[in-house]
């Protein structure tokens, strides 16, 4: 029942709030009848994107197109979309029936009638009370709330309010239904039930669903297409299986569930090296000796009693019972692997690990070191990231006569950046924005106060949101002519 | 000796309530139902209802109070709406300015109004009376409406837009009905004092227009305590009825209070 024609096309869409970028050059095409989930952590811009489609926010630049015409100048009440709000937003002064009938009572439909001379007249009229009642009843039936027509919305449970909110939206027969974390306020059991019902509703209605959530399980379970967002940008668009099995980058891999992410090197086609070991893999086309990132899902690592067959041998550090499987942490030299298996190996046991070539997913790395634009202050100082750092000039630069203000390219290796507990101890300061565990170290993204990000590899444990001071030893600041 | 319990703390308030609320009310009831010589009678009420002039004053006061309340709603609602809308007003300063007159004693304000009308050579009369009352009581209408509009879930407005309501329909079908509890509190806060006021009427009409409050005050001044009490009781009943009418609307939704 899916058609290939796009119903919504988003082109070059950006949105800034008071100088902060919420959405950055978003391009997205949504097919008619599709169940699309926009997935991402809080603050990634997913709700803003939904609000722009609904018309509650005006984009700073770019356009939303619907069925071939731009929506930019269309106010929310004229858009053929309806929204299910995060906290329901049911009208407290109206009962269940009146809430659902709200849109129907406003709606004007074209009625064609013949006058005495036989000429056709098109008249805009409201729906008759009987039509409204019929539609409300069928919407209530759809969400399993028959018999609740005259209840006060305040007397309903969270799940019931959610159902009414969905009924209120679908009763208007929108072309596109927008859902803003509709299950966020429900408990786990209720959420699982509602997921199934939403999926069923989507099948029955045949309309396009655009669903916003931060819950990756929900996204995988419900969607035809998942759009993963981070910091106002789309990271990856694809089917749930693609997104899970072939994540485009470490962020997506990490966000889509428990995974082992490691730095590695593509030795040559079909051979990758990580954790000080070479593995056969199915990936090719990266070139020789190229730095890559490797993702292995915990359920794809085979664990067994240590014998000669293991590709890696290690020690079980911890084991957690998670219901249908045990989640074990296995230390292999300095690397920690998370392994899921139905069998349990007690902490302290020596085990062997095997990873099949098809289960090793190799990704291109986005960057191998920090690179900034800087400018020289004098022979011993360079300014970048709104800070002045000591440095030593390479010979190609020290021969310059007037070096003040000379633009330079600054390169710093990830593990050479030093973070300080006290902001004052660093040359510049920032806030830790994102942490990725790479089996033997943490890869941190730090938003510096200048607005640019600096990436740091460290063994130390930090928390997202920590304020830190940042410094770099002079000898590790590599300068070159850009 | 009896131990001091938590209940004991309520004692001063109980005494206060008894002395200044319950006993006076009881006295009003007693005086209203007795003749000057002390025997029970309904004569005071009969006197009021047989005097056309007294009934007329009562109806007239009611009319003035209703007009004042109406004008306060008509002026106050749009002001409250604008003040609560971040699109027009982002600061508390404007709200403050509208409440500022309340800092000044109302007698001073009213005397100033008289002086203003004199200066502009506008004759004191019905117009100046209503003007003075609206001027005095407008903040009491603005505040509860402003509060309820400000606390209103903005998602509801968006939900209404989303369901196809144009700006007019959003207002009529969502904002207005949701703000009615605030309007109800406002009506109470304005209607109650305007029906019983006499000082404003005295000053702003040079005692040419008598309101019901004035009649009560004159009766008490002329030692007609029983008659005056009967009139007070009638007024109390009226205010009680208004309170019940408006609070039924107000109590069904929270957040309609003055502050």
XYZ file of C-alpha atoms in Angstrom:
741
model
C 0.000 0.000 0.000
C 2.998 2.250 0.064
C 3.381 4.570 -2.847
C 6.644 5.983 -3.972
C 5.554 9.565 -4.464
C 6.830 11.870 -1.751
C 4.110 13.602 0.276
C 6.462 15.838 2.219
C 9.723 17.201 0.956
C 11.979 19.207 3.197
C 14.678 21.144 1.408
C 17.649 22.918 2.909
C 15.723 23.620 6.075
C 17.480 25.511 8.862
C 16.202 26.983 12.073
C 18.056 29.224 14.489
C 16.846 30.283 17.917
C 18.627 33.351 19.274
C 21.797 32.494 17.393
C 21.674 28.794 18.309
C 21.221 26.364 15.483
C 18.379 23.921 16.076
C 18.225 22.577 12.539
C 21.059 22.729 10.060
C 20.359 22.235 6.346
C 17.870 19.403 6.661
C 16.882 17.536 3.514
C 14.240 14.889 3.932
C 11.714 13.251 1.690
C 8.771 11.399 3.167
C 6.790 9.013 1.005
C 3.046 8.782 1.034
C 1.736 6.207 3.482
C 5.087 5.756 5.155
C 5.706 5.436 8.884
C 8.690 7.697 9.420
C 10.370 8.054 12.786
C 12.624 10.960 13.608
C 14.935 9.623 16.276
C 17.488 11.410 18.371
C 18.523 12.469 21.852
C 16.836 15.447 23.481
C 17.897 18.733 21.970
C 18.750 17.240 18.587
C 16.067 19.292 16.828
C 13.571 16.516 16.146
C 10.649 18.262 17.826
C 11.524 21.535 16.105
C 11.413 19.747 12.765
C 7.966 18.359 13.580
C 6.744 21.768 14.734
C 7.914 23.306 11.470
C 5.957 20.707 9.499
C 2.899 21.457 11.656
C 3.414 25.180 11.136
C 4.033 26.226 14.748
C 7.561 27.357 13.964
C 8.734 29.308 10.973
C 11.958 28.038 9.408
C 14.884 30.456 9.265
C 15.627 29.253 5.756
C 14.532 26.461 3.478
C 11.142 25.089 2.635
C 8.663 22.392 3.471
C 6.827 21.127 0.411
C 3.695 19.078 0.527
C 2.426 17.362 -2.575
C 4.284 19.773 -4.797
C 3.435 23.091 -3.173
C 5.327 24.963 -0.506
C 3.813 25.168 2.949
C 5.939 28.001 4.216
C 3.203 30.638 4.073
C 0.391 28.314 5.134
C -0.753 28.905 8.724
C -1.152 25.810 10.922
C -4.939 25.722 10.701
C -4.879 25.381 6.923
C -2.309 22.583 6.735
C -3.557 19.085 5.947
C -1.739 17.665 8.955
C -2.813 16.929 12.495
C -0.642 16.569 15.557
C -0.715 14.312 18.584
C 0.976 16.402 21.250
C 3.521 15.151 23.724
C 1.411 15.970 26.753
C -1.862 15.336 24.962
C -3.087 18.981 25.104
C -6.706 17.903 25.473
C -9.128 20.743 26.083
C -10.015 20.605 29.789
C -13.280 22.501 29.281
C -14.614 19.919 26.855
C -15.532 16.279 27.370
C -14.159 13.399 25.312
C -16.785 13.716 22.589
C -16.385 17.489 22.286
C -12.609 17.183 22.224
C -12.711 14.757 19.326
C -15.430 16.728 17.532
C -13.457 20.000 17.849
C -11.893 19.788 14.408
C -15.005 18.363 12.762
C -17.194 21.214 14.001
C -14.850 23.747 12.425
C -14.386 21.864 9.202
C -16.201 23.105 6.152
C -16.858 20.676 3.344
C -17.856 21.454 -0.181
C -21.376 20.311 -0.912
C -22.599 20.278 -4.492
C -26.293 20.877 -4.958
C -28.482 21.419 -8.002
C -30.787 24.413 -8.147
C -34.127 24.537 -9.993
C -32.500 25.234 -13.327
C -30.177 22.301 -12.910
C -27.024 24.345 -12.357
C -24.464 23.006 -9.985
C -23.728 25.048 -6.902
C -20.833 24.382 -4.616
C -21.478 25.447 -1.099
C -19.223 25.237 1.924
C -21.135 23.844 4.833
C -20.330 22.372 8.188
C -20.778 18.704 8.859
C -24.182 17.758 10.206
C -24.392 16.701 13.871
C -25.182 13.188 12.746
C -22.095 12.993 10.525
C -19.962 14.361 13.351
C -21.350 11.819 15.785
C -20.717 8.998 13.357
C -17.127 10.065 12.789
C -16.401 10.598 16.479
C -17.834 7.181 17.300
C -15.709 5.468 14.696
C -12.587 7.319 15.874
C -13.305 6.253 19.446
C -13.748 2.697 18.240
C -10.431 2.923 16.426
C -8.610 3.802 19.640
C -10.639 1.377 21.745
C -12.453 4.013 23.785
C -16.063 3.319 22.856
C -18.393 4.387 25.634
C -16.166 7.154 26.965
C -17.888 9.930 24.958
C -19.208 11.916 27.874
C -16.372 11.486 30.313
C -14.477 14.506 31.563
C -10.953 14.383 30.108
C -9.458 15.068 33.544
C -10.972 11.823 34.831
C -9.085 9.697 32.282
C -5.789 7.906 32.881
C -2.673 8.909 30.942
C -3.120 6.094 28.447
C -6.758 6.938 27.900
C -5.965 10.626 27.415
C -3.379 9.585 24.864
C -5.981 7.567 22.998
C -8.371 10.501 22.975
C -5.573 12.729 21.672
C -4.930 10.274 18.847
C -8.655 9.997 18.087
C -8.942 13.797 18.032
C -6.221 13.955 15.396
C -7.195 11.044 13.147
C -10.893 11.918 13.090
C -10.003 14.832 10.789
C -8.589 12.374 8.257
C -5.311 14.270 7.806
C -2.936 13.389 5.013
C -0.129 13.279 7.512
C -0.322 12.529 11.208
C 2.441 14.073 13.283
C 3.186 12.421 16.617
C 5.466 14.163 19.106
C 6.757 11.545 21.559
C 3.175 10.411 22.082
C 4.095 7.522 24.368
C 6.705 9.389 26.392
C 4.519 9.821 29.462
C 3.265 6.234 29.617
C 4.721 3.376 31.637
C 6.638 0.619 29.894
C 3.857 -1.965 29.662
C 1.361 0.584 28.365
C 3.923 1.878 25.895
C 4.466 -1.572 24.404
C 0.714 -2.080 23.984
C 0.269 1.329 22.394
C 3.151 0.668 19.983
C 1.321 -2.337 18.601
C -1.896 -0.368 18.363
C -0.219 2.547 16.592
C 1.277 0.199 14.066
C -2.128 -1.370 13.496
C -3.740 2.063 13.203
C -1.179 3.095 10.622
C -1.991 -0.007 8.600
C -5.737 0.587 8.785
C -5.698 4.331 8.057
C -3.104 4.138 5.307
C -1.968 7.707 5.958
C 1.548 8.989 6.506
C 2.810 8.970 10.087
C 5.699 11.174 11.159
C 6.722 10.063 14.595
C 9.213 11.753 16.890
C 10.903 9.815 19.676
C 14.142 9.416 21.579
C 13.460 5.727 22.173
C 15.426 3.663 19.648
C 13.521 0.457 20.413
C 10.268 2.229 19.622
C 11.724 3.566 16.398
C 12.932 0.140 15.313
C 9.639 -1.540 16.178
C 7.318 0.936 14.484
C 8.929 2.490 11.477
C 9.290 1.909 7.789
C 12.019 4.530 7.786
C 14.108 5.847 10.650
C 15.766 9.258 10.502
C 18.506 9.583 13.120
C 19.284 13.157 14.121
C 21.939 14.790 16.218
C 22.725 18.456 16.823
C 20.265 19.603 14.191
C 21.619 17.360 11.453
C 20.439 14.121 9.965
C 22.991 11.404 10.700
C 21.381 8.587 8.784
C 18.123 7.753 7.034
C 17.156 4.177 6.359
C 15.068 1.150 7.231
C 15.274 -0.042 10.853
C 17.350 -3.042 9.782
C 19.815 -0.887 7.858
C 20.150 1.580 10.683
C 20.738 -1.174 13.204
C 23.054 -3.324 11.146
C 24.809 -0.703 9.047
C 25.089 2.423 11.208
C 26.613 5.301 9.277
C 28.809 6.449 12.144
C 29.732 5.790 15.744
C 26.981 8.055 17.050
C 24.249 6.125 15.276
C 25.793 2.821 16.314
C 25.910 3.916 19.915
C 22.437 5.410 19.896
C 20.774 2.392 18.311
C 21.558 0.172 21.247
C 24.349 -1.473 23.201
C 27.367 -1.921 20.958
C 31.102 -2.336 21.000
C 32.716 0.530 19.112
C 36.472 0.472 18.541
C 39.092 2.372 16.648
C 40.624 0.146 14.009
C 42.638 0.096 10.840
C 41.537 -1.318 7.524
C 44.679 -3.255 6.597
C 43.389 -4.053 3.141
C 40.087 -5.156 1.639
C 38.390 -7.795 3.823
C 40.964 -7.494 6.585
C 40.586 -5.174 9.560
C 42.760 -4.751 12.629
C 41.400 -3.794 16.023
C 42.096 -4.765 19.642
C 45.623 -5.635 18.503
C 44.268 -8.484 16.370
C 43.531 -8.902 12.685
C 40.053 -10.014 11.676
C 38.519 -11.078 8.423
C 35.575 -8.940 7.456
C 33.228 -8.414 4.512
C 33.901 -4.703 4.013
C 36.018 -3.390 1.201
C 36.846 -0.188 -0.615
C 38.395 1.743 2.258
C 41.925 1.612 0.875
C 44.954 0.207 2.637
C 45.908 1.054 6.217
C 42.992 3.450 6.578
C 41.819 4.410 10.065
C 38.249 3.203 10.585
C 35.733 2.635 13.332
C 34.416 -0.852 13.991
C 31.028 -1.743 15.455
C 30.183 -5.164 16.851
C 26.808 -5.812 18.450
C 27.086 -7.613 21.811
C 24.813 -10.426 20.633
C 27.162 -11.087 17.687
C 30.144 -12.081 19.822
C 30.367 -15.809 20.578
C 31.593 -16.613 24.039
C 32.785 -20.027 25.250
C 35.209 -21.658 27.659
C 38.754 -20.727 26.851
C 40.429 -23.097 24.440
C 42.671 -22.695 21.462
C 39.805 -21.803 19.110
C 39.166 -18.296 20.411
C 40.176 -15.337 18.259
C 40.442 -13.325 21.441
C 40.879 -14.595 24.964
C 39.866 -12.631 27.999
C 38.572 -12.551 31.522
C 34.921 -12.050 32.465
C 34.794 -8.888 34.566
C 31.100 -8.690 35.291
C 27.880 -10.449 34.438
C 24.341 -9.160 34.622
C 21.192 -11.219 34.244
C 18.886 -9.374 31.827
C 16.007 -11.789 31.444
C 16.477 -13.671 28.215
C 20.235 -13.222 28.130
C 23.224 -12.414 30.308
C 25.246 -9.317 29.614
C 28.905 -9.894 30.350
C 31.877 -7.601 30.202
C 34.976 -9.372 28.985
C 38.404 -7.802 29.356
C 40.831 -8.600 26.553
C 44.153 -6.919 27.406
C 43.138 -3.268 27.763
C 39.891 -3.625 25.818
C 36.502 -4.289 27.320
C 33.905 -6.047 25.201
C 30.232 -6.252 26.055
C 28.882 -9.698 25.179
C 25.326 -10.956 25.347
C 24.651 -14.658 25.526
C 22.022 -16.976 26.954
C 24.748 -18.850 28.826
C 26.321 -17.265 31.829
C 30.029 -17.085 32.600
C 30.846 -16.035 36.122
C 33.209 -13.091 36.680
C 36.774 -14.344 36.882
C 36.346 -17.051 34.241
C 38.718 -17.171 31.316
C 36.796 -17.219 28.060
C 37.386 -17.251 24.334
C 35.608 -14.942 21.897
C 34.816 -15.378 18.228
C 33.473 -12.711 15.906
C 32.238 -13.748 12.468
C 33.329 -11.616 9.489
C 29.739 -10.664 8.628
C 29.158 -9.310 12.129
C 32.011 -6.840 11.943
C 30.699 -3.524 10.707
C 33.370 -1.129 9.488
C 32.659 2.609 9.275
C 34.616 5.488 7.891
C 35.898 7.768 10.600
C 34.628 11.330 10.481
C 37.973 12.661 11.699
C 41.283 11.356 12.894
C 42.388 14.463 14.773
C 41.204 17.935 15.796
C 41.724 20.603 13.179
C 41.168 24.311 13.815
C 41.834 27.593 12.097
C 44.186 29.717 14.161
C 46.293 32.775 13.853
C 49.767 33.444 15.195
C 50.278 35.976 17.964
C 54.066 35.831 18.162
C 56.822 33.242 17.855
C 55.566 31.336 20.894
C 51.808 31.870 20.875
C 48.908 30.937 18.653
C 45.231 31.854 19.008
C 42.415 29.417 18.245
C 39.072 28.486 19.850
C 39.053 31.966 21.425
C 42.121 31.095 23.503
C 45.846 31.829 23.321
C 48.042 28.710 23.474
C 51.782 28.374 23.803
C 53.355 26.642 20.845
C 56.561 26.011 19.004
C 56.786 27.185 15.423
C 57.765 24.750 12.696
C 60.600 25.878 10.485
C 58.390 26.764 7.528
C 56.651 29.394 9.709
C 59.559 30.649 11.848
C 61.278 32.101 8.783
C 58.423 34.600 8.307
C 59.267 38.189 9.165
C 55.974 39.563 10.367
C 54.255 36.610 11.905
C 51.549 38.380 13.908
C 48.126 37.569 12.480
C 49.377 34.893 10.109
C 46.604 32.320 9.609
C 47.672 28.799 10.465
C 46.138 25.366 10.569
C 46.178 23.801 14.025
C 46.145 20.014 14.383
C 45.872 18.262 17.737
C 45.605 14.514 18.313
C 42.564 13.460 20.336
C 44.554 11.972 23.213
C 46.774 15.038 23.552
C 43.964 17.253 24.785
C 44.002 17.588 28.567
C 40.777 18.170 30.495
C 40.770 19.839 33.926
C 38.179 19.634 36.680
C 38.506 23.349 37.287
C 37.693 25.572 34.372
C 40.394 28.024 35.528
C 43.135 25.399 35.107
C 42.540 25.249 31.364
C 43.388 27.804 28.724
C 39.831 27.632 27.429
C 36.683 26.099 28.923
C 33.848 23.977 27.600
C 31.104 21.551 28.376
C 31.122 17.828 27.718
C 28.414 17.183 25.136
C 28.742 13.553 24.161
C 30.607 10.511 25.392
C 31.365 7.417 23.366
C 33.018 4.422 25.000
C 35.458 2.772 22.630
C 36.296 -0.384 24.572
C 39.596 0.942 25.930
C 39.012 4.690 26.107
C 36.331 7.347 26.060
C 35.889 9.559 23.020
C 34.436 12.856 24.204
C 32.877 15.684 22.267
C 33.402 18.935 24.161
C 31.497 22.102 23.202
C 34.012 24.863 23.832
C 32.810 28.339 24.758
C 33.880 29.564 21.334
C 31.093 27.438 19.843
C 33.413 24.954 18.114
C 33.758 21.361 19.264
C 36.986 19.731 20.358
C 37.299 15.934 20.460
C 39.159 14.231 23.257
C 40.305 10.668 23.913
C 40.747 9.909 27.586
C 40.767 7.087 30.096
C 39.125 9.292 32.728
C 35.443 9.107 33.471
C 33.501 12.313 32.816
C 29.803 13.047 32.674
C 27.813 14.764 29.980
C 27.226 18.343 31.095
C 30.472 18.621 33.106
C 32.180 21.984 32.766
C 35.878 21.463 32.094
C 39.021 23.433 31.500
C 40.935 22.508 28.321
C 44.661 22.755 27.700
C 47.235 21.288 25.321
C 50.984 20.994 25.850
C 52.900 23.225 23.389
C 54.730 20.339 21.723
C 51.468 18.643 20.739
C 50.089 21.678 18.912
C 51.005 21.029 15.291
C 50.991 24.135 13.137
C 51.089 24.297 9.393
C 50.297 26.698 6.590
C 46.708 26.137 5.497
C -2.564 22.152 83.387
C -3.636 21.380 79.872
C -0.923 20.793 77.357
C -0.593 23.207 74.439
C -1.668 21.276 71.377
C -1.451 22.185 67.761
C -5.064 23.262 67.936
C -4.218 26.007 70.418
C -2.427 27.965 67.713
C -5.731 28.463 65.969
C -7.225 30.137 69.021
C -6.264 33.765 68.239
C -7.794 33.424 64.807
C -10.929 31.892 66.238
C -11.229 34.810 68.635
C -10.636 37.250 65.798
C -13.256 35.609 63.620
C -15.770 35.543 66.436
C -15.207 39.172 67.408
C -15.047 40.757 63.987
C -17.040 38.478 61.704
C -19.467 36.204 63.471
C -20.719 38.505 66.216
C -21.186 41.550 63.921
C -23.065 39.384 61.433
C -25.194 38.057 64.231
C -25.841 41.614 65.441
C -26.883 42.709 61.954
C -29.323 39.813 61.827
C -30.611 40.652 65.297
C -31.077 44.352 64.581
C -32.655 43.658 61.209
C -35.278 41.432 62.766
C -36.166 43.643 65.733
C -37.827 46.987 66.276
C -36.081 49.795 68.222
C -37.969 48.692 71.351
C -36.548 45.208 71.072
C -39.419 42.965 69.969
C -39.202 40.663 66.929
C -40.574 42.114 63.719
C -40.293 42.056 59.930
C -41.295 45.702 59.847
C -37.862 46.869 58.699
C -38.084 44.782 55.559
C -41.681 45.817 54.979
C -40.586 49.456 55.235
C -37.913 48.958 52.587
C -40.154 47.186 50.123
C -43.005 49.710 50.603
C -40.799 52.722 49.922
C -40.497 53.096 46.163
C -37.574 55.427 46.574
C -35.544 52.919 48.581
C -36.259 50.101 46.125
C -35.405 52.422 43.248
C -32.064 53.299 44.848
C -31.400 49.601 45.302
C -32.177 48.811 41.667
C -30.195 51.860 40.537
C -27.145 50.757 42.578
C -27.457 47.308 41.119
C -27.530 48.853 37.660
C -24.469 51.016 38.321
C -22.573 48.028 39.738
C -23.473 45.936 36.712
C -22.456 48.665 34.283
C -19.184 49.164 36.161
C -18.487 45.422 36.103
C -19.366 45.217 32.422
C -17.111 48.158 31.529
C -14.329 46.603 33.612
C -14.657 43.329 31.670
C -14.711 45.139 28.322
C -11.619 47.164 29.166
C -9.874 44.644 31.408
C -10.086 41.528 29.270
C -8.242 42.924 26.235
C -5.618 44.464 28.522
C -5.125 41.164 30.356
C -4.979 39.348 27.018
C -2.322 41.667 25.646
C -0.295 41.630 28.862
C -0.308 37.835 28.992
C 0.711 37.416 25.363
C 4.489 37.245 25.053
C 4.177 38.528 21.515
C 3.129 41.938 22.814
C 4.565 42.026 26.292
C 7.684 40.314 27.539
C 8.181 42.163 30.803
C 6.410 42.490 34.103
C 6.759 46.270 33.955
C 3.555 46.876 32.045
C 1.626 44.626 34.402
C 3.117 46.590 37.260
C 1.998 49.878 35.750
C -1.593 48.685 35.596
C -1.493 47.671 39.243
C 0.418 50.719 40.408
C -2.698 52.861 41.156
C -3.615 50.266 43.804
C -0.647 51.442 45.839
C -2.373 54.753 46.446
C -5.225 55.029 48.895
C -8.505 54.930 47.006
C -9.845 58.048 48.736
C -6.866 60.029 47.533
C -7.304 58.622 44.060
C -10.975 59.500 44.055
C -10.351 63.036 45.316
C -7.780 63.410 42.567
C -10.358 62.233 40.048
C -12.782 64.881 41.331
C -10.097 67.518 40.907
C -9.412 66.239 37.391
C -13.085 66.443 36.398
C -13.287 69.947 37.880
C -10.227 70.986 35.923
C -11.661 69.604 32.697
C -15.000 71.210 33.527
C -16.859 67.973 33.153
C -19.915 68.009 35.386
C -19.894 65.443 38.143
C -22.693 62.931 37.759
C -23.431 59.458 36.518
C -20.532 59.471 34.086
C -17.990 60.577 36.652
C -19.383 57.995 39.070
C -18.925 55.086 36.678
C -15.578 56.467 35.586
C -14.371 56.650 39.188
C -15.544 53.136 39.975
C -14.014 51.642 36.841
C -10.787 53.493 37.545
C -10.735 52.140 41.103
C -11.671 48.563 40.422
C -10.164 47.845 36.993
C -6.989 46.240 38.406
C -9.162 43.738 40.250
C -10.583 42.646 36.907
C -7.277 42.626 35.028
C -5.297 40.594 37.536
C -7.316 37.364 37.757
C -7.831 37.271 33.987
C -4.165 38.008 33.382
C -3.161 35.250 35.786
C -5.331 32.593 34.250
C -4.331 33.543 30.701
C -0.686 33.438 31.625
C -0.942 30.033 33.265
C -2.875 28.600 30.354
C -1.188 25.711 28.567
C 0.045 27.181 25.283
C -0.180 23.702 23.777
C -3.956 24.059 23.864
C -3.792 27.036 21.526
C -1.554 25.094 19.191
C -3.855 22.076 19.433
C -6.795 24.261 18.400
C -4.829 25.702 15.460
C -3.759 22.234 14.512
C -7.379 21.098 14.407
C -8.211 23.811 11.913
C -9.274 26.753 14.056
C -8.445 30.173 12.630
C -7.279 32.840 15.095
C -10.859 33.965 15.822
C -12.028 30.422 16.424
C -8.994 29.703 18.594
C -9.988 32.609 20.798
C -13.700 31.847 20.930
C -13.396 28.094 21.355
C -10.294 27.796 23.495
C -8.864 30.920 25.070
C -12.150 32.517 26.067
C -13.825 29.483 27.643
C -10.626 28.561 29.464
C -10.288 32.071 30.880
C -13.871 32.275 32.159
C -12.912 31.283 35.721
C -10.632 34.326 35.773
C -13.462 36.502 34.509
C -15.686 35.050 37.245
C -13.175 35.986 39.947
C -12.872 39.408 38.370
C -16.632 39.905 38.435
C -16.676 39.010 42.110
C -13.813 41.316 42.933
C -15.452 44.237 41.116
C -19.146 43.661 41.638
C -18.974 43.139 45.420
C -17.297 46.428 46.334
C -19.171 48.483 43.744
C -22.579 47.424 45.024
C -21.755 48.513 48.563
C -19.640 51.566 47.896
C -20.720 54.960 49.113
C -17.551 57.022 49.429
C -16.901 57.124 45.693
C -20.523 58.043 45.018
C -20.440 60.804 47.620
C -17.235 62.342 46.347
C -17.705 61.945 42.616
C -21.317 63.130 42.446
C -21.105 65.681 45.269
C -23.725 63.539 46.983
C -26.200 64.109 44.150
C -26.554 60.441 43.338
C -27.426 58.151 46.191
C -26.347 54.557 46.013
C -27.594 51.769 48.216
C -24.421 51.983 50.297
C -25.143 55.657 50.899
C -28.644 54.869 52.096
C -27.312 52.325 54.580
C -24.698 54.729 55.814
C -27.263 57.522 56.254
C -29.648 55.215 58.124
C -26.927 54.215 60.561
C -25.814 57.859 60.914
C -29.411 58.867 61.694
C -29.640 56.216 64.406
C -31.974 54.009 62.350
C -29.921 50.978 63.288
C -32.635 48.421 62.744
C -33.595 49.688 59.290
C -29.936 50.060 58.300
C -29.231 46.496 59.413
C -32.150 45.196 57.367
C -30.763 46.975 54.292
C -27.282 45.588 54.990
C -28.731 42.108 55.228
C -30.459 42.479 51.859
C -27.170 43.583 50.346
C -25.291 40.717 51.995
C -27.763 38.222 50.566
C -27.328 39.722 47.135
C -23.533 39.534 47.335
C -23.818 35.996 48.698
C -25.937 35.004 45.727
C -23.438 36.544 43.284
C -20.565 34.772 44.987
C -22.333 31.464 44.726
C -23.127 32.007 41.061
C -19.600 32.968 40.087
C -17.722 30.552 42.338
C -19.585 27.621 40.840
C -17.862 28.498 37.594
C -14.633 29.411 39.352
C -14.174 26.362 41.559
C -14.660 23.830 38.790
C -11.317 24.867 37.343
C -8.293 25.617 39.365
C -6.145 28.659 38.917
C -8.817 31.301 38.720
C -7.803 33.119 41.887
C -6.821 36.717 42.204
C -3.141 36.082 42.730
